[in-house]
C-alpha positions as a printed NumPy array, in Angstrom:
array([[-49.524, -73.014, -71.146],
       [-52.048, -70.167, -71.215],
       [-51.6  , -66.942, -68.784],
       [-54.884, -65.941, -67.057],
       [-56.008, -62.455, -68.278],
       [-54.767, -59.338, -66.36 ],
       [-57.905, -56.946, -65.283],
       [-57.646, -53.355, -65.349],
       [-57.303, -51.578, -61.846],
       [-60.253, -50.438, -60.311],
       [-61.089, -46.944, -61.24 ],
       [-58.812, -44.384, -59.599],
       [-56.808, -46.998, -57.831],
       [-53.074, -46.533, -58.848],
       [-51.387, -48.565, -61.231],
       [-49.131, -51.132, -60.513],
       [-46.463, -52.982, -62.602],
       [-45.112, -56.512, -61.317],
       [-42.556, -57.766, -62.93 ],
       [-42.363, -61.467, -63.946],
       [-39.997, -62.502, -60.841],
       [-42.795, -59.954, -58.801],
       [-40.536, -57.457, -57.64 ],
       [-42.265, -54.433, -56.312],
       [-41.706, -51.956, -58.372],
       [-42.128, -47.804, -56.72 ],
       [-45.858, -46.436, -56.905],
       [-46.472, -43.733, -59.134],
       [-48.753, -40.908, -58.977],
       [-52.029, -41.442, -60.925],
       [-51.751, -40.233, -64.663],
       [-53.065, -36.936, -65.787],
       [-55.054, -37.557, -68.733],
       [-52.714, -37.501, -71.771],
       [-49.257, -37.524, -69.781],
       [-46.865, -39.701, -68.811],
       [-46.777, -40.893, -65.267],
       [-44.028, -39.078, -63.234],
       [-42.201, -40.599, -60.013],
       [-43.055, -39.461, -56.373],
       [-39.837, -37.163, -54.495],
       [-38.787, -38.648, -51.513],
       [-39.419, -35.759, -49.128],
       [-35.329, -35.844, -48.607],
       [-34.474, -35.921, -51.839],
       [-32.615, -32.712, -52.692],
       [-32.949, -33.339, -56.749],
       [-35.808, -34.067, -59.121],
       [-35.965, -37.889, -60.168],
       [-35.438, -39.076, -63.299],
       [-37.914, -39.073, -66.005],
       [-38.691, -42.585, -67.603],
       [-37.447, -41.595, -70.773],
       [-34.032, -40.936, -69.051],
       [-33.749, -44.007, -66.304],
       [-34.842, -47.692, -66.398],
       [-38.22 , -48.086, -64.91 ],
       [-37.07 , -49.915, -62.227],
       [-34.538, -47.953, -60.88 ],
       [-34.828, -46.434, -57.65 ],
       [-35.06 , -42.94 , -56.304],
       [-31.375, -41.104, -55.212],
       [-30.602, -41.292, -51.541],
       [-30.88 , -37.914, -49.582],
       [-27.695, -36.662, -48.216],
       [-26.704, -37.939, -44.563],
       [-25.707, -34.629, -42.96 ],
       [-28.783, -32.895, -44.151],
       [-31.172, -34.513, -41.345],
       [-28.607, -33.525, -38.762],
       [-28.062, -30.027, -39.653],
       [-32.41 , -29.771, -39.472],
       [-32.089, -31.574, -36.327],
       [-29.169, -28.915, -34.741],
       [-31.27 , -25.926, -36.528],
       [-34.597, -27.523, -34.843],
       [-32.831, -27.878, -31.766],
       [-31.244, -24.314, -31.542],
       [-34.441, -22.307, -32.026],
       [-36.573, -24.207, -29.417],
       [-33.692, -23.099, -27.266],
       [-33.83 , -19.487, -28.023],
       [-38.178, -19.48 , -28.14 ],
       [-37.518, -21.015, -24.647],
       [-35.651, -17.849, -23.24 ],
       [-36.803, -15.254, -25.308],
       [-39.654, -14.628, -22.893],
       [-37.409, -15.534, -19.443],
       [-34.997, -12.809, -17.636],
       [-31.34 , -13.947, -16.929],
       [-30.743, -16.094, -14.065],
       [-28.365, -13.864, -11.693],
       [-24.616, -15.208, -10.394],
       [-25.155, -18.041,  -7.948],
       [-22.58 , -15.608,  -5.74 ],
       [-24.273, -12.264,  -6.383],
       [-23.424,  -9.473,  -3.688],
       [-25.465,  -8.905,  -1.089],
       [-27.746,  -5.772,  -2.268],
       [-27.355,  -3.564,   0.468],
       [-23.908,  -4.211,   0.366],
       [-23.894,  -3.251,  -3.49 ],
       [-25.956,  -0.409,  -3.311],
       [-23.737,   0.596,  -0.146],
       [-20.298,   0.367,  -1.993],
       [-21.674,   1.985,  -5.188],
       [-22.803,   4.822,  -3.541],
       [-19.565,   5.754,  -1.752],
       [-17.564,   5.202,  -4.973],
       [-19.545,   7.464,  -6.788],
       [-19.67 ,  10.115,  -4.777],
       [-15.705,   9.596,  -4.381],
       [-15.148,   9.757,  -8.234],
       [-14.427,   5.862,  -8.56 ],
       [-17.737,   4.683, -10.687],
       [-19.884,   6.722, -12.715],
       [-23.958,   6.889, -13.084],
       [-26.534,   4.673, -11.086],
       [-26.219,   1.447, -10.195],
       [-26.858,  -1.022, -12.978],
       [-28.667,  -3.947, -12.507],
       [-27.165,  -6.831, -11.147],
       [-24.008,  -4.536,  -9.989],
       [-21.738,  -7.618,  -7.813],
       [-18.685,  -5.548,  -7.303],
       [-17.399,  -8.772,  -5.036],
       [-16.801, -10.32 ,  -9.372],
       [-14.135,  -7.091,  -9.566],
       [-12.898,  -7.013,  -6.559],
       [ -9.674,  -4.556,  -8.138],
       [-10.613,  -0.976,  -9.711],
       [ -7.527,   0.274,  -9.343],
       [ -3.895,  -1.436,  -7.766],
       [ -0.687,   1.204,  -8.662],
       [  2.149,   1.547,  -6.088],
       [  0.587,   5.21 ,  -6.037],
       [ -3.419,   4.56 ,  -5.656],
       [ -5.43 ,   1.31 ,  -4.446],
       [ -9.147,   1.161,  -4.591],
       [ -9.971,  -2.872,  -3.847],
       [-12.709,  -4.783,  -2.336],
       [-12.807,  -8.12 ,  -0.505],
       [-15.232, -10.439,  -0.316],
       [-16.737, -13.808,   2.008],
       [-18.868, -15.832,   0.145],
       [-21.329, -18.175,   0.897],
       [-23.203, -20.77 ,  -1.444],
       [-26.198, -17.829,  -2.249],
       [-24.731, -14.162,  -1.946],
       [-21.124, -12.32 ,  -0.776],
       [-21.121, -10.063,   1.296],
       [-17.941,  -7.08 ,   1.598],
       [-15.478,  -7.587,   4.197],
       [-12.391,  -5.226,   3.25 ],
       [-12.236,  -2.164,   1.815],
       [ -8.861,  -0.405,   0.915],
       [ -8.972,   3.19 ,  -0.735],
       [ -5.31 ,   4.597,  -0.367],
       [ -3.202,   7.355,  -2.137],
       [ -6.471,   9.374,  -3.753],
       [ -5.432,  13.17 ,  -3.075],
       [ -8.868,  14.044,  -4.143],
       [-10.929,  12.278,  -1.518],
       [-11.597,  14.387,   0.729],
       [-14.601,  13.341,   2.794],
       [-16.359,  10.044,   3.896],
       [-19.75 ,   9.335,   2.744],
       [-22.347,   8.027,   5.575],
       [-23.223,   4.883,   3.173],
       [-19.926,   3.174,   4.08 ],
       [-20.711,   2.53 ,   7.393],
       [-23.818,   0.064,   6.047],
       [-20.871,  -2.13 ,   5.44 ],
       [-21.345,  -3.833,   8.701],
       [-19.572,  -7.219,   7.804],
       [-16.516,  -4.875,   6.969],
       [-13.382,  -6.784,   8.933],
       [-10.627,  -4.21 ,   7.475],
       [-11.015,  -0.764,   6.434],
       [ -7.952,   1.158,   5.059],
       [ -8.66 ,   4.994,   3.96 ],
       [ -4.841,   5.987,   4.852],
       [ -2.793,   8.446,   2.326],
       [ -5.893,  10.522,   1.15 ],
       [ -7.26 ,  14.013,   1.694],
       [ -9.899,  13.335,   4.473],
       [-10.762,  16.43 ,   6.302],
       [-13.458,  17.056,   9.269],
       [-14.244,  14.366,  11.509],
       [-14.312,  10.627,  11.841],
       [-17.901,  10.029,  11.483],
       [-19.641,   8.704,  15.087],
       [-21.109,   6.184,  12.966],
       [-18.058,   4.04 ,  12.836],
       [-18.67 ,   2.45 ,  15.558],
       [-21.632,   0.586,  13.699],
       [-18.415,  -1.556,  11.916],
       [-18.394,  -3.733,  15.464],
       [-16.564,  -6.446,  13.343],
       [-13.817,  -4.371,  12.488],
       [ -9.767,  -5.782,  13.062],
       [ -7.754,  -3.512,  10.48 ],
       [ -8.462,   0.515,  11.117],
       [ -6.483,   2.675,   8.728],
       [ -7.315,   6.376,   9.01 ],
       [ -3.433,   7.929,   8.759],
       [ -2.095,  10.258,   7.023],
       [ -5.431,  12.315,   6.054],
       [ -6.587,  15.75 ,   7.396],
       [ -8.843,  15.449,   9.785],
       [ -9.494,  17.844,  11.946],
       [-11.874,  17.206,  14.831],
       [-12.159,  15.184,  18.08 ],
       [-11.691,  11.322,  17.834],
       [-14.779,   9.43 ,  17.904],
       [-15.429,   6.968,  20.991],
       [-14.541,   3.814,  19.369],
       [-15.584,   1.267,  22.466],
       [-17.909,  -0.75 ,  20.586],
       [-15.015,  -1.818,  18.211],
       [-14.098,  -4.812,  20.113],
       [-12.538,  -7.264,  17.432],
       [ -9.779,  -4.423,  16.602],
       [ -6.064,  -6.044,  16.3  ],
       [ -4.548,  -2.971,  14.224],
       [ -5.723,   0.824,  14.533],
       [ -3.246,   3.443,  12.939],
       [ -5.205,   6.712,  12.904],
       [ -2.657,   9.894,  12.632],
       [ -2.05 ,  13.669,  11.109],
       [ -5.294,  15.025,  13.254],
       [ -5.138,  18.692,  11.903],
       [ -5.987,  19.597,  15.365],
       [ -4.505,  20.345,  19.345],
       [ -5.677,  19.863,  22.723],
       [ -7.783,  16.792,  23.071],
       [ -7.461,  14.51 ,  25.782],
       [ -6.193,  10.834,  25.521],
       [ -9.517,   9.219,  26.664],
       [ -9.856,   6.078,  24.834],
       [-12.826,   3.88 ,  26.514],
       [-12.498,   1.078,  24.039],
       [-11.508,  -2.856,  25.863],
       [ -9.438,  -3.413,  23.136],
       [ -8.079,  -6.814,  24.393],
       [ -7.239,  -7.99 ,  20.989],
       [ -5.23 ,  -5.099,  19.959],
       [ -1.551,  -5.809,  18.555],
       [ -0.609,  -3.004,  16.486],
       [ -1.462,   0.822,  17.79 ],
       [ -0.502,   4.368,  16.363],
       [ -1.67 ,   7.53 ,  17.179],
       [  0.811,   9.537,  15.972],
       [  0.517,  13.284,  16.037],
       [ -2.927,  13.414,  17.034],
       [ -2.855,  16.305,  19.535],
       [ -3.552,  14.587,  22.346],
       [ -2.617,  16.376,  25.463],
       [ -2.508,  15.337,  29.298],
       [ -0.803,  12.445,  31.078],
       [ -0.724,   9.608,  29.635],
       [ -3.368,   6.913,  31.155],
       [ -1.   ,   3.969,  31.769],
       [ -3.909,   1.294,  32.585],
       [ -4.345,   1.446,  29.001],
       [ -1.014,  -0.666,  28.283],
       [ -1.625,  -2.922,  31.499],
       [ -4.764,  -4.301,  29.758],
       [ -3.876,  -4.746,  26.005],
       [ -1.412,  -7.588,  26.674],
       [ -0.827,  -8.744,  23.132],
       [  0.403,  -5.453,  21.726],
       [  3.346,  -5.641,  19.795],
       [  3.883,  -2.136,  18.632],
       [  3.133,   1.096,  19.403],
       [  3.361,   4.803,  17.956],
       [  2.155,   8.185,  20.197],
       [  5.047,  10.795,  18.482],
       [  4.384,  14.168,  18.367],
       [  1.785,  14.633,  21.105],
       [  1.602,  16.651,  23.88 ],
       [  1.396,  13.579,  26.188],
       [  3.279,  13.626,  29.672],
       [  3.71 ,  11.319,  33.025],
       [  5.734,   9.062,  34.078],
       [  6.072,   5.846,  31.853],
       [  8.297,   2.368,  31.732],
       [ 10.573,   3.768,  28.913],
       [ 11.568,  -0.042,  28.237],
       [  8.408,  -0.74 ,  27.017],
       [  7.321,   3.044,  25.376],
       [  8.675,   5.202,  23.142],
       [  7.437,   8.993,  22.215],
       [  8.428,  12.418,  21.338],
       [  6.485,  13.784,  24.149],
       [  7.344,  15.08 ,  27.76 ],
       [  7.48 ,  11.888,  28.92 ],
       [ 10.002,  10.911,  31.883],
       [ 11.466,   8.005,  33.589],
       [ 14.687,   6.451,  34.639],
       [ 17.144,   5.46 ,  32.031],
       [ 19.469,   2.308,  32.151],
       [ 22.467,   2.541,  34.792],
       [ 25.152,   0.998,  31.887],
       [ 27.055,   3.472,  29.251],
       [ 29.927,   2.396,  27.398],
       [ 33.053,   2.681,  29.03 ],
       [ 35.282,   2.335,  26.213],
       [ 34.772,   5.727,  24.356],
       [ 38.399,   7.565,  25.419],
       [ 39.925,   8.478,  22.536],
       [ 42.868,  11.417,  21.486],
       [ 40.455,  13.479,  19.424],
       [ 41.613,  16.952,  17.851],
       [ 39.908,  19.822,  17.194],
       [ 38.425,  19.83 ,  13.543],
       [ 38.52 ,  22.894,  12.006],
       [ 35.29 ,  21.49 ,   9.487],
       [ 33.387,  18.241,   9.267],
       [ 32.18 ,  16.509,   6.279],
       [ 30.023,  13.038,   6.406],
       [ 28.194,  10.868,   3.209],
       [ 25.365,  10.192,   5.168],
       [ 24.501,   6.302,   4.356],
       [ 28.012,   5.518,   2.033],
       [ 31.462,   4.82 ,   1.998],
       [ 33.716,   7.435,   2.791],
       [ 34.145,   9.737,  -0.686],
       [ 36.192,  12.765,  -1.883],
       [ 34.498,  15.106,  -4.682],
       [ 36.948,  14.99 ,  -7.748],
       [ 35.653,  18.987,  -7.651],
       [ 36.973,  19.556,  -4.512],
       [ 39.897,  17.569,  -3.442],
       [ 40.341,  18.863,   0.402],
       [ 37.086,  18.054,   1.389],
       [ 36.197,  14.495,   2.442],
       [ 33.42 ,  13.018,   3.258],
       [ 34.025,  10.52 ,   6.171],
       [ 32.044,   7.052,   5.965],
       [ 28.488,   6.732,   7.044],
       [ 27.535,   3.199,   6.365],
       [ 26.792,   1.423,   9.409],
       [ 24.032,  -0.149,   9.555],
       [ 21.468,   1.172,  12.489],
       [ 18.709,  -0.83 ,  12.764],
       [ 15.231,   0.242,  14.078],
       [ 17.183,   2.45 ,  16.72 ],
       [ 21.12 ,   2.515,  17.587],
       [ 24.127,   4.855,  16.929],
       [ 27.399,   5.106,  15.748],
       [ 30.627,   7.007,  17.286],
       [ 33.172,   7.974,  15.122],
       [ 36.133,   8.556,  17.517],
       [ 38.328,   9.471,  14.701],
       [ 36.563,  12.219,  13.311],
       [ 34.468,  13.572,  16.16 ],
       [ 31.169,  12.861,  15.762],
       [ 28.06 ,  10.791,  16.583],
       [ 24.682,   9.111,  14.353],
       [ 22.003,   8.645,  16.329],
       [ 18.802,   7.049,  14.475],
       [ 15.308,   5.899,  16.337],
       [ 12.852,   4.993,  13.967],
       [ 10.9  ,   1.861,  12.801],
       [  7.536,   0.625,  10.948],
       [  5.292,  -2.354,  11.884],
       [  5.383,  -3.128,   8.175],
       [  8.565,  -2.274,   6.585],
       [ 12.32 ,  -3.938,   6.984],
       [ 14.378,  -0.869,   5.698],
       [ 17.904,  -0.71 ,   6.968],
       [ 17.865,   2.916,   7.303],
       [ 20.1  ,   3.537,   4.329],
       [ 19.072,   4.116,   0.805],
       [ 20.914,   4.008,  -2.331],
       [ 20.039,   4.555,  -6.087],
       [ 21.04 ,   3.835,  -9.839],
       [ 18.455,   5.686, -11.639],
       [ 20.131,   9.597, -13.237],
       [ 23.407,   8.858, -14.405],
       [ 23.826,  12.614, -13.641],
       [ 23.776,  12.337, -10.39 ],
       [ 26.572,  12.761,  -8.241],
       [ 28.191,  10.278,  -6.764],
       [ 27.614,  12.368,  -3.06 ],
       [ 23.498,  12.024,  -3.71 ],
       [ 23.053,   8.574,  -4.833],
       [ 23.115,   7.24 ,  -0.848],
       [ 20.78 ,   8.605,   1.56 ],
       [ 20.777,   7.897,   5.537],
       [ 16.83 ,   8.203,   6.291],
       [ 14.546,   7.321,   9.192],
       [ 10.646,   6.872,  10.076],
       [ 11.855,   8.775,  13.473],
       [ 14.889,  11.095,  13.848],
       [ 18.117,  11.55 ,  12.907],
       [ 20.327,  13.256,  15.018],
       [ 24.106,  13.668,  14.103],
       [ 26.888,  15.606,  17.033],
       [ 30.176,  16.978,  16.257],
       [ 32.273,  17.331,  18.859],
       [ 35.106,  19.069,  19.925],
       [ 34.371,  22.203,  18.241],
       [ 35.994,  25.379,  19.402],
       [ 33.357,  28.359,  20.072],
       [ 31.805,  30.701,  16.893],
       [ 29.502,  30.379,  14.58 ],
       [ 29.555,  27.784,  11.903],
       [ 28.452,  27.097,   8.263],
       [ 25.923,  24.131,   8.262],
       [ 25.546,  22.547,   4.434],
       [ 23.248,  19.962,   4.017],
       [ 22.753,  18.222,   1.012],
       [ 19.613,  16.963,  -0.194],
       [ 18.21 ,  14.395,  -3.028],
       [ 14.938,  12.643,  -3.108],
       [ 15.986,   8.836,  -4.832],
       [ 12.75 ,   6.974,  -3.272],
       [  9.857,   8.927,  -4.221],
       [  9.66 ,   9.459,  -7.781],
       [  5.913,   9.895,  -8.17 ],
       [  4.211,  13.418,  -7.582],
       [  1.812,  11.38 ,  -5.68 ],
       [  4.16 ,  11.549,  -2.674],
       [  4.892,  13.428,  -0.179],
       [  8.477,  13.115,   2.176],
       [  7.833,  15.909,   4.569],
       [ 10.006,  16.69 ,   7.821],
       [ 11.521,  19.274,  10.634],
       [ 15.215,  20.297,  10.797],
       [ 16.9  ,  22.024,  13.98 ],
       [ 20.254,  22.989,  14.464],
       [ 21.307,  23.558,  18.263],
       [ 17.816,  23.1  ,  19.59 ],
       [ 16.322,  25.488,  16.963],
       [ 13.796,  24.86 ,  14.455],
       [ 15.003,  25.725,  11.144],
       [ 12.955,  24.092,   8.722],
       [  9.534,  22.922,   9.27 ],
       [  7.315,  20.438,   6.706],
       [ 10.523,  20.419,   4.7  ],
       [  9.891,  18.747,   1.143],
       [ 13.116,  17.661,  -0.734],
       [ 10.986,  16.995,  -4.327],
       [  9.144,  20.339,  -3.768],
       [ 12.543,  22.385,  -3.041],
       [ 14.709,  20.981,  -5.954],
       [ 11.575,  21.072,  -8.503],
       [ 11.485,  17.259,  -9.034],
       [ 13.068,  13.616,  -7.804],
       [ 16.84 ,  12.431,  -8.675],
       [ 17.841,  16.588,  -8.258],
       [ 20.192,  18.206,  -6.14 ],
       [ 19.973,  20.877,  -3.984],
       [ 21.675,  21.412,  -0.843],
       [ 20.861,  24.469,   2.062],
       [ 22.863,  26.024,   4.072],
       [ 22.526,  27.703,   7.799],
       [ 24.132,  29.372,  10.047],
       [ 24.658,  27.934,  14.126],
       [ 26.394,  29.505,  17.44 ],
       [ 28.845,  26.924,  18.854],
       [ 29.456,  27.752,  22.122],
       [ 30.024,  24.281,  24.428],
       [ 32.193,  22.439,  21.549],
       [ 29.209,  20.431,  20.727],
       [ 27.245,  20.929,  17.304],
       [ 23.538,  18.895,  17.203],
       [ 21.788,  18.487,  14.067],
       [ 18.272,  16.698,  14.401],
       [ 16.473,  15.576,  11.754],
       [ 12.58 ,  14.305,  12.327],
       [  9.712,  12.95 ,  10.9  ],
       [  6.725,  15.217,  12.612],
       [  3.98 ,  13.184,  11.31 ],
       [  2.953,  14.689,   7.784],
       [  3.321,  13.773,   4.47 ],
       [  2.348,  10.447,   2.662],
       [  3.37 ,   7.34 ,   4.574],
       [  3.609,   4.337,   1.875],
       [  4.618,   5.574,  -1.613],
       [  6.092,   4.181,  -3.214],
       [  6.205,   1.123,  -0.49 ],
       [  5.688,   1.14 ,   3.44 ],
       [  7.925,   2.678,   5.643],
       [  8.426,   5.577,   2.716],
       [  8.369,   8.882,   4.848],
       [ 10.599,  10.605,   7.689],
       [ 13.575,  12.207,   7.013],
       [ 15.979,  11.715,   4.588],
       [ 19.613,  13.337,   3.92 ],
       [ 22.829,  12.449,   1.674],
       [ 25.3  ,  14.693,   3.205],
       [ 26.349,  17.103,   5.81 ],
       [ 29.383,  19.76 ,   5.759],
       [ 30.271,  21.79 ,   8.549],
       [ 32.64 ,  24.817,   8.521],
       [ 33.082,  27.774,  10.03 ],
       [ 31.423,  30.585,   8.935],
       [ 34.752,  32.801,   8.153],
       [ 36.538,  30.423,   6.255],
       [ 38.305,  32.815,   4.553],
       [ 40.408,  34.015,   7.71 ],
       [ 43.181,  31.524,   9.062],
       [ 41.947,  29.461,  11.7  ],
       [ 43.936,  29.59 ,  14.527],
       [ 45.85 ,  26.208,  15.216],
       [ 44.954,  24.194,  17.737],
       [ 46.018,  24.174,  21.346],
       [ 48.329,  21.937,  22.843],
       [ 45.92 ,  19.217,  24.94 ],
       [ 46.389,  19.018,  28.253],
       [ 45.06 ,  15.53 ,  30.237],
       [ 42.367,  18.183,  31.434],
       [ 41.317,  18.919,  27.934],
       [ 41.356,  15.201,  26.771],
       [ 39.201,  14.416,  30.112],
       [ 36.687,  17.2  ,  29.106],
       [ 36.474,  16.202,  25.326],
       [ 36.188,  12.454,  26.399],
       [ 33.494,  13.711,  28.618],
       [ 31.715,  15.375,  25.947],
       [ 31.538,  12.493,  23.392],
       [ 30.654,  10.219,  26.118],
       [ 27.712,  12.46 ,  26.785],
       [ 26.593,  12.8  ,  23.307],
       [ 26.791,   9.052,  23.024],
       [ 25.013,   8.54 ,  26.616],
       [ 22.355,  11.086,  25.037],
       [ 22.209,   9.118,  22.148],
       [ 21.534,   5.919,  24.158],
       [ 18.758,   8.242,  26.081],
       [ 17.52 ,   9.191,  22.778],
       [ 17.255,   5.501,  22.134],
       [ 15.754,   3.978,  24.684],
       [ 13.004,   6.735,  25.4  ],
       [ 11.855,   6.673,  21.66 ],
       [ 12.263,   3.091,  21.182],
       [  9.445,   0.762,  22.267],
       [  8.816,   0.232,  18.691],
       [ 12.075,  -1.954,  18.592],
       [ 11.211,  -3.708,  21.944],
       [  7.729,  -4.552,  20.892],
       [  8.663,  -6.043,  18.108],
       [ 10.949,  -8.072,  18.807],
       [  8.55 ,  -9.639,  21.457],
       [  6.125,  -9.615,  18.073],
       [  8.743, -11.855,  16.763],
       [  8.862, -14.069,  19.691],
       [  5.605, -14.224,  19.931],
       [  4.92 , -15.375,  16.041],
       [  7.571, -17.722,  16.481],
       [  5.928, -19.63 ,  19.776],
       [  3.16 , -19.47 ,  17.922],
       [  4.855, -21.391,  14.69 ],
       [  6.526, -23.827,  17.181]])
């Protein structure tokens, strides 16, 4: 059978071969004159085909690799992203602070030493919140939030010696609720423009310098706590304006205030729980139940006094106490011994030793500390045993010995700051003996040239109507919360009494007569009815917060 004759493909068409079972066979380039056809690439193909000479004619091209159009696609992908947002600005935080609040907060922290430079763009302090948190120095923000900006609601700077002055811009923080500056340097006077903070419940200005009249503060209606104290200044009146109906927690310690003391002020604040006007110059008559103060204030004291104080006491010849531990005798000094101070006082109560002849009397508490009144430490296993408990108080501290015959006396107390370790501290306080001041702004770190050291002082006292008083007191200076609340007030770890001649024979005592016992169970009833005086006059502190406590739980229930 005869085959039909193949024609020649038209000129510059490409030429195909068919194979007898007409398989298609892959299309080659056109032949340049005098070559051999080559293959086509298949745009994928990361290798040059084959040459006839070295693969069948009908084989087919490689494959490309699989990954390879992925990785073009991710590459492809990738830099349309990045030409998309080379030309566009960052979108800001959905929660970005509130500009003036920004440019408010900056502003005062520079000037104060806690940022550096000009603002930077986009500054949203309310995404720190924290630029400093030490038991020595806070500097912390708070913020409220809502779904397009925050705005600053409490600001606490605390414990920054170098601060010294507050800068107009923080009172454009008008949504501020709290606003603690206590335990810093601040001198002059409380800016007038504080009353622009209208939402403000938390008012911290203790324990700073300032040194000028306090502002009118009426418009601050929303207050619940305001502890402003240590005014460098005397002789301003106690004219507060402000309807403070919400008000739970007030202390104006050692402000200066002067005149009698405007009792319509306590009628209308009737959910204040505590309350703190020591050393002022305040006087007028006052429900001592329901007050405390170091002032001139008067009033009529409880009709009941123990009745079970008689006791046969004998004249000591000297007096030693541990103030805040167990009774101890110094290996060193074998007659001497240090009678037991441990009992535990509270916020305001005393202790009669009918034994030994003497009396602890301790009034003194804080809104926001717990402390029993007695500290102890491990830390300096140098220490003596005598200085490792302290009795201390946020009030006074008074201690009585009784039944001392007339002369002049040796008082030895000894001293050892265990609580504040950090220079940033301050435990300042007063010490008289009989009435007199002897020591004023007394600083146990600063006198014994560091913490965990010894040092005891001695001074002289006239003992003329068998009783010797001791008083201890917290007059309002010094750092109030370092290294925790309720860190400041006195603080002593022993006492030692003796008289003055030791050298010389005392005497021995005189055979008691039912006379002398009455008059020496007289005295120490006296000293403990003073002590009870003491207590109730400068004890509100206790009484209001226990109602605090009632009130919190009626409020649980």
């Amino acid at each position: 059978m005869s085959t039909a004759p193949r024609l020649p493909p038209p000129r510059g068409a490409p030429a195909l071969s068919v194979s007898d079972d007409q398989a298609p066979r892959p299309r080659l380039a056109e032949p340049t004159r005098g070559q051999p056809p080559k293959p086509l690439k298949s745009p994928l193909s990361t290798s040059s085909s084959p040459s006839p000479s070295q693969s069948p004619p009908d084989a087919a091209p490689p494959m490309a690799s699989p990954a390879a159009p992925l990785a073009l696609l991710i590459l492809l992908v990738s830099l349309a992203i990045a030409a998309a947002q080379s030309g566009q600005p960052s979108s800001p935080p959905r929660n970005s602070t509130n500009i003036s609040d920004a440019a408010a907060l900056h502003t005062v922290f520079e000037k104060w030493g806690l940022e550096d430079g000009t603002m930077p763009q986009g500054y949203h302090p309310c995404g720190k919140l924290v630029w400093s948190n030490s038991s020595e120095m806070e500097a912390s923000i708070n913020c409220s939030c809502s779904s397009n900006e925050c705005r600053i609601t409490h600001l606490n700077v605390t414990g920054y010696r170098n601060i010294t002055f507050i800068p107009a811009e923080l009172f454009s923080l008008t949504e501020l609720v709290s606003l603690d500056l206590s335990n810093n340097n601040l001198i002059g006077q409380i800016p007038p423009q504080v009353s622009n903070l209208s939402k403000l419940e938390t008012w911290h200005f203790n324990n700073n310098r300032l040194n000028e009249s306090f502002p009118n503060a009426s418009a601050l209606l929303s207050l619940q706590s305001l502890m402003i104290g240590d005014l460098d200044t005397e002789g301003y009146p106690f004219n507060f304006t402000g309807d403070w109906v919400n008000l739970s927690t007030l202390s104006l310690r050692n402000c200066g205030f002067t005149g009698k003391f405007p009792n319509q002020i306590l009628k209308n604040l009737n959910k204040l729980t505590y309350v703190d006007l020591r050393s002022n110059n305040l006087s007028g008559s006052i429900d001592l139940q329901q007050y405390n103060s170091e002032n001139n204030f008067n009033g009529s004291l409880p009709d009941q006094m123990p009745q079970s104080l008689e006791a046969q006491l004998a004249d000591p010849v000297s007096f030693a106490v541990n103030c805040g531990g167990k009774q101890y005798t110094p290996p060193s000094d074998p007659s001497t011994m240090f009678n037991d101070d441990s009992a535990n006082l509270g916020a305001a109560d005393f202790h009669v030793d009918t034994n030994n002849n003497w009396v602890v009397s301790h009034v003194g508490t804080d809104p926001f500390s717990n402390s029993s009144g007695i500290v102890t430490t491990g830390n300096g296993t140098n220490m003596p045993e005598l200085y490792r408990t302290a009795r201390t108080s946020t009030g006074s501290l008074w201690y009585y010995v009784v039944g001392l015959p007339s002369g002049k006396y040796t008082v030895q107390l000894f001293f050892a700051e265990i609580v504040i370790e950090s220079g940033s501290g301050r435990r300042l306080f007063n010490i008289d003996i009989q009435d007199r001041n002897i020591m004023t702004d007394f600083d146990i770190s600063k006198e014994a040239g560091g913490s965990n050291r010894p040092i005891n002082r001695n001074y002289t006292a006239d003992v003329t109507t068998s009783v010797l008083k001791i008083h201890l007191y917290w007059n309002g200076r010094g750092t109030c919360c370092i290294p925790h609340n309720g860190t400041y007030g006195p603080l002593v770890s022993a006492i030692r009494v003796f008289p003055s001649a030791e050298t010389q024979a005392s005497p021995p005592p005189a055979a008691h007569t039912s006379r002398h016992d009455e008059k020496r169970r007289g005295v120490v009833a006296g000293i403990a009815a003073l002590s009870i005086a003491a207590t109730v006059i400068s004890s509100s502190a206790v009484y209001l917060w226990w109602k605090w406590v009632s009130l919190v739980k009626h409020r649980k229930a």
